[in-house]
C-alpha cells in the first residue's frame, strides 16, 4: 500500500476528464483502474491518496502513470488572472493530471472515440478487452482483462468489432492493428519525435484525423503542447477567445490547459 499527500490530485476529476476510459468508481467510492495489462485500486481519505499496490510497482509504474513527479501548481500559476473563464476552469479542475498511458491502447481508444460519447467509449473498450484481451487476476482476487494487443486484432475481418459496438470504427481499429502487427507502423518510434513529427506520423494511420492524433500525442506520448480541439473546445474558443487563444503564453503545456477547459465544460453546471 502506498500513501501520498493529496496535492493537486483528484482521482474523480482525472477519471472524468475524458483522457482515460478504464477507470470506474465502486460503490465504496474507490476507483478501479485498468491500464494496459495492470490493475490498481485508488482512493482518497483524510487528505491522502491511497494506491493499493506494492511500493515497487508504485515506483516503477503508477508514479509515472499518474505523472506524480510533475508540479501542476506551476501550470495553474501561469494562467492569466485577468482571464476569468480560464481561472474558473483551473479552480474547478485543479486535481487533474495528464496520464502517461500505453500508446497502442490510446491509439485504439481515440479511434473509437470519434463521434462517440464517454459512456459508449468505455463500453466499447470493455467489450473488446473481454473478448480479445488476456484474462488476469489482481492481487486482491479481482478478475479483469488486459487491453488486447495488436496481434490479437490484426487478423480479424474488418467488421468483426461491430459486435463489440464499434460500428464503422471497427475497420479503423483492425487496419491499424494490421499496420502495427506487420511492422508497417512502429509506435515506439513516436516517443523520440517532436510533437509535430509524431502528429504527422500518426496521421498516416487509417482513421486518424488531427483531433485523434492530438489526443494520442497528449495522453500517451505526453507531448503536453498538443491541444486537441473537439466540439466543446471549438465552442469555447469561439465564445471566449474570438480574437485568438493565447497559445504563446501557454507554449510547452497548452495540453494541460486544454484539459482544464474540457473538464470545466463537462462539469461546470454540476457544481
mmCIF file of C-alpha atoms in Angstrom, residues 66-174:
data_model
loop_
_atom_site.group_PDB
_atom_site.id
_atom_site.type_symbol
_atom_site.label_atom_id
_atom_site.label_comp_id
_atom_site.label_asym_id
_atom_site.label_seq_id
_atom_site.Cartn_x
_atom_site.Cartn_y
_atom_site.Cartn_z
ATOM 1 C CA UNK A 66 -0.157 9.468 -12.780
ATOM 2 C CA UNK A 67 2.664 11.932 -13.558
ATOM 3 C CA UNK A 68 3.314 12.417 -9.856
ATOM 4 C CA UNK A 69 6.776 13.922 -10.283
ATOM 5 C CA UNK A 70 5.325 16.931 -12.087
ATOM 6 C CA UNK A 71 4.363 20.105 -10.220
ATOM 7 C CA UNK A 72 0.964 21.038 -11.654
ATOM 8 C CA UNK A 73 0.758 24.128 -9.487
ATOM 9 C CA UNK A 74 3.208 25.807 -11.850
ATOM 10 C CA UNK A 75 0.770 25.338 -14.724
ATOM 11 C CA UNK A 76 -2.103 26.778 -12.735
ATOM 12 C CA UNK A 77 0.004 29.713 -11.529
ATOM 13 C CA UNK A 78 0.839 30.549 -15.154
ATOM 14 C CA UNK A 79 -2.810 31.264 -16.003
ATOM 15 C CA UNK A 80 -3.564 34.917 -16.629
ATOM 16 C CA UNK A 81 -5.521 36.100 -13.587
ATOM 17 C CA UNK A 82 -7.388 38.517 -15.836
ATOM 18 C CA UNK A 83 -8.741 35.564 -17.802
ATOM 19 C CA UNK A 84 -11.819 34.887 -15.679
ATOM 20 C CA UNK A 85 -13.008 31.951 -17.757
ATOM 21 C CA UNK A 86 -9.728 30.047 -17.578
ATOM 22 C CA UNK A 87 -9.218 30.939 -13.921
ATOM 23 C CA UNK A 88 -12.608 29.411 -13.143
ATOM 24 C CA UNK A 89 -11.722 26.314 -15.169
ATOM 25 C CA UNK A 90 -8.470 25.812 -13.261
ATOM 26 C CA UNK A 91 -10.169 26.208 -9.894
ATOM 27 C CA UNK A 92 -12.759 23.579 -10.783
ATOM 28 C CA UNK A 93 -10.308 21.038 -12.214
ATOM 29 C CA UNK A 94 -7.248 21.632 -10.042
ATOM 30 C CA UNK A 95 -6.801 17.902 -9.357
ATOM 31 C CA UNK A 96 -6.379 16.867 -12.993
ATOM 32 C CA UNK A 97 -3.117 15.351 -14.188
ATOM 33 C CA UNK A 98 -2.106 14.229 -17.664
ATOM 34 C CA UNK A 99 -1.696 10.465 -17.523
ATOM 35 C CA UNK A 100 1.127 8.544 -19.169
ATOM 36 C CA UNK A 101 -0.944 5.840 -20.844
ATOM 37 C CA UNK A 102 0.038 2.928 -23.063
ATOM 38 C CA UNK A 103 0.401 4.061 -26.666
ATOM 39 C CA UNK A 104 -1.363 1.235 -28.513
ATOM 40 C CA UNK A 105 -4.288 1.406 -26.092
ATOM 41 C CA UNK A 106 -4.646 5.148 -26.720
ATOM 42 C CA UNK A 107 -4.498 4.736 -30.494
ATOM 43 C CA UNK A 108 -7.429 2.333 -30.342
ATOM 44 C CA UNK A 109 -9.300 4.261 -27.640
ATOM 45 C CA UNK A 110 -9.305 7.510 -29.556
ATOM 46 C CA UNK A 111 -10.132 5.831 -32.850
ATOM 47 C CA UNK A 112 -13.210 4.543 -31.019
ATOM 48 C CA UNK A 113 -13.891 7.984 -29.517
ATOM 49 C CA UNK A 114 -14.803 9.560 -32.843
ATOM 50 C CA UNK A 115 -18.438 10.710 -32.976
ATOM 51 C CA UNK A 116 -18.971 8.901 -29.693
ATOM 52 C CA UNK A 117 -19.693 9.710 -26.041
ATOM 53 C CA UNK A 118 -17.675 8.707 -22.987
ATOM 54 C CA UNK A 119 -20.165 6.115 -21.737
ATOM 55 C CA UNK A 120 -20.217 4.296 -25.072
ATOM 56 C CA UNK A 121 -16.449 4.537 -25.490
ATOM 57 C CA UNK A 122 -15.980 2.860 -22.119
ATOM 58 C CA UNK A 123 -18.402 0.114 -23.091
ATOM 59 C CA UNK A 124 -16.676 -0.484 -26.437
ATOM 60 C CA UNK A 125 -13.253 -0.762 -24.815
ATOM 61 C CA UNK A 126 -14.604 -3.078 -22.134
ATOM 62 C CA UNK A 127 -16.181 -5.254 -24.834
ATOM 63 C CA UNK A 128 -13.051 -5.673 -26.946
ATOM 64 C CA UNK A 129 -10.914 -6.260 -23.857
ATOM 65 C CA UNK A 130 -13.202 -9.003 -22.565
ATOM 66 C CA UNK A 131 -13.378 -10.662 -25.974
ATOM 67 C CA UNK A 132 -9.783 -10.300 -27.179
ATOM 68 C CA UNK A 133 -7.709 -9.361 -24.125
ATOM 69 C CA UNK A 134 -5.972 -11.719 -21.725
ATOM 70 C CA UNK A 135 -7.864 -12.581 -18.543
ATOM 71 C CA UNK A 136 -5.924 -11.518 -15.441
ATOM 72 C CA UNK A 137 -6.341 -11.820 -11.684
ATOM 73 C CA UNK A 138 -5.285 -8.897 -9.472
ATOM 74 C CA UNK A 139 -3.555 -9.424 -6.124
ATOM 75 C CA UNK A 140 -6.870 -8.864 -4.314
ATOM 76 C CA UNK A 141 -8.568 -11.542 -6.428
ATOM 77 C CA UNK A 142 -10.327 -9.185 -8.828
ATOM 78 C CA UNK A 143 -10.712 -10.589 -12.342
ATOM 79 C CA UNK A 144 -10.041 -8.161 -15.176
ATOM 80 C CA UNK A 145 -8.976 -8.160 -18.820
ATOM 81 C CA UNK A 146 -5.818 -6.690 -20.268
ATOM 82 C CA UNK A 147 -6.182 -4.425 -23.264
ATOM 83 C CA UNK A 148 -5.852 -6.586 -26.418
ATOM 84 C CA UNK A 149 -2.557 -6.382 -28.260
ATOM 85 C CA UNK A 150 -2.422 -5.505 -31.951
ATOM 86 C CA UNK A 151 -1.578 -9.143 -32.710
ATOM 87 C CA UNK A 152 -4.924 -10.218 -31.245
ATOM 88 C CA UNK A 153 -6.863 -7.942 -33.586
ATOM 89 C CA UNK A 154 -4.826 -7.836 -36.776
ATOM 90 C CA UNK A 155 -6.264 -10.968 -38.415
ATOM 91 C CA UNK A 156 -9.914 -10.147 -37.794
ATOM 92 C CA UNK A 157 -12.330 -9.276 -40.610
ATOM 93 C CA UNK A 158 -12.713 -5.512 -40.785
ATOM 94 C CA UNK A 159 -16.272 -5.638 -39.494
ATOM 95 C CA UNK A 160 -15.581 -8.103 -36.655
ATOM 96 C CA UNK A 161 -15.532 -5.452 -33.944
ATOM 97 C CA UNK A 162 -19.013 -4.286 -34.821
ATOM 98 C CA UNK A 163 -20.265 -6.960 -32.430
ATOM 99 C CA UNK A 164 -18.345 -5.054 -29.730
ATOM 100 C CA UNK A 165 -20.415 -1.956 -30.623
ATOM 101 C CA UNK A 166 -17.630 -0.178 -32.520
ATOM 102 C CA UNK A 167 -19.757 0.363 -35.623
ATOM 103 C CA UNK A 168 -17.874 1.820 -38.587
ATOM 104 C CA UNK A 169 -14.835 2.325 -36.320
ATOM 105 C CA UNK A 170 -14.221 -1.431 -36.454
ATOM 106 C CA UNK A 171 -12.307 -1.144 -39.725
ATOM 107 C CA UNK A 172 -10.183 1.695 -38.334
ATOM 108 C CA UNK A 173 -9.034 -0.459 -35.420
ATOM 109 C CA UNK A 174 -8.446 -3.627 -37.450
#
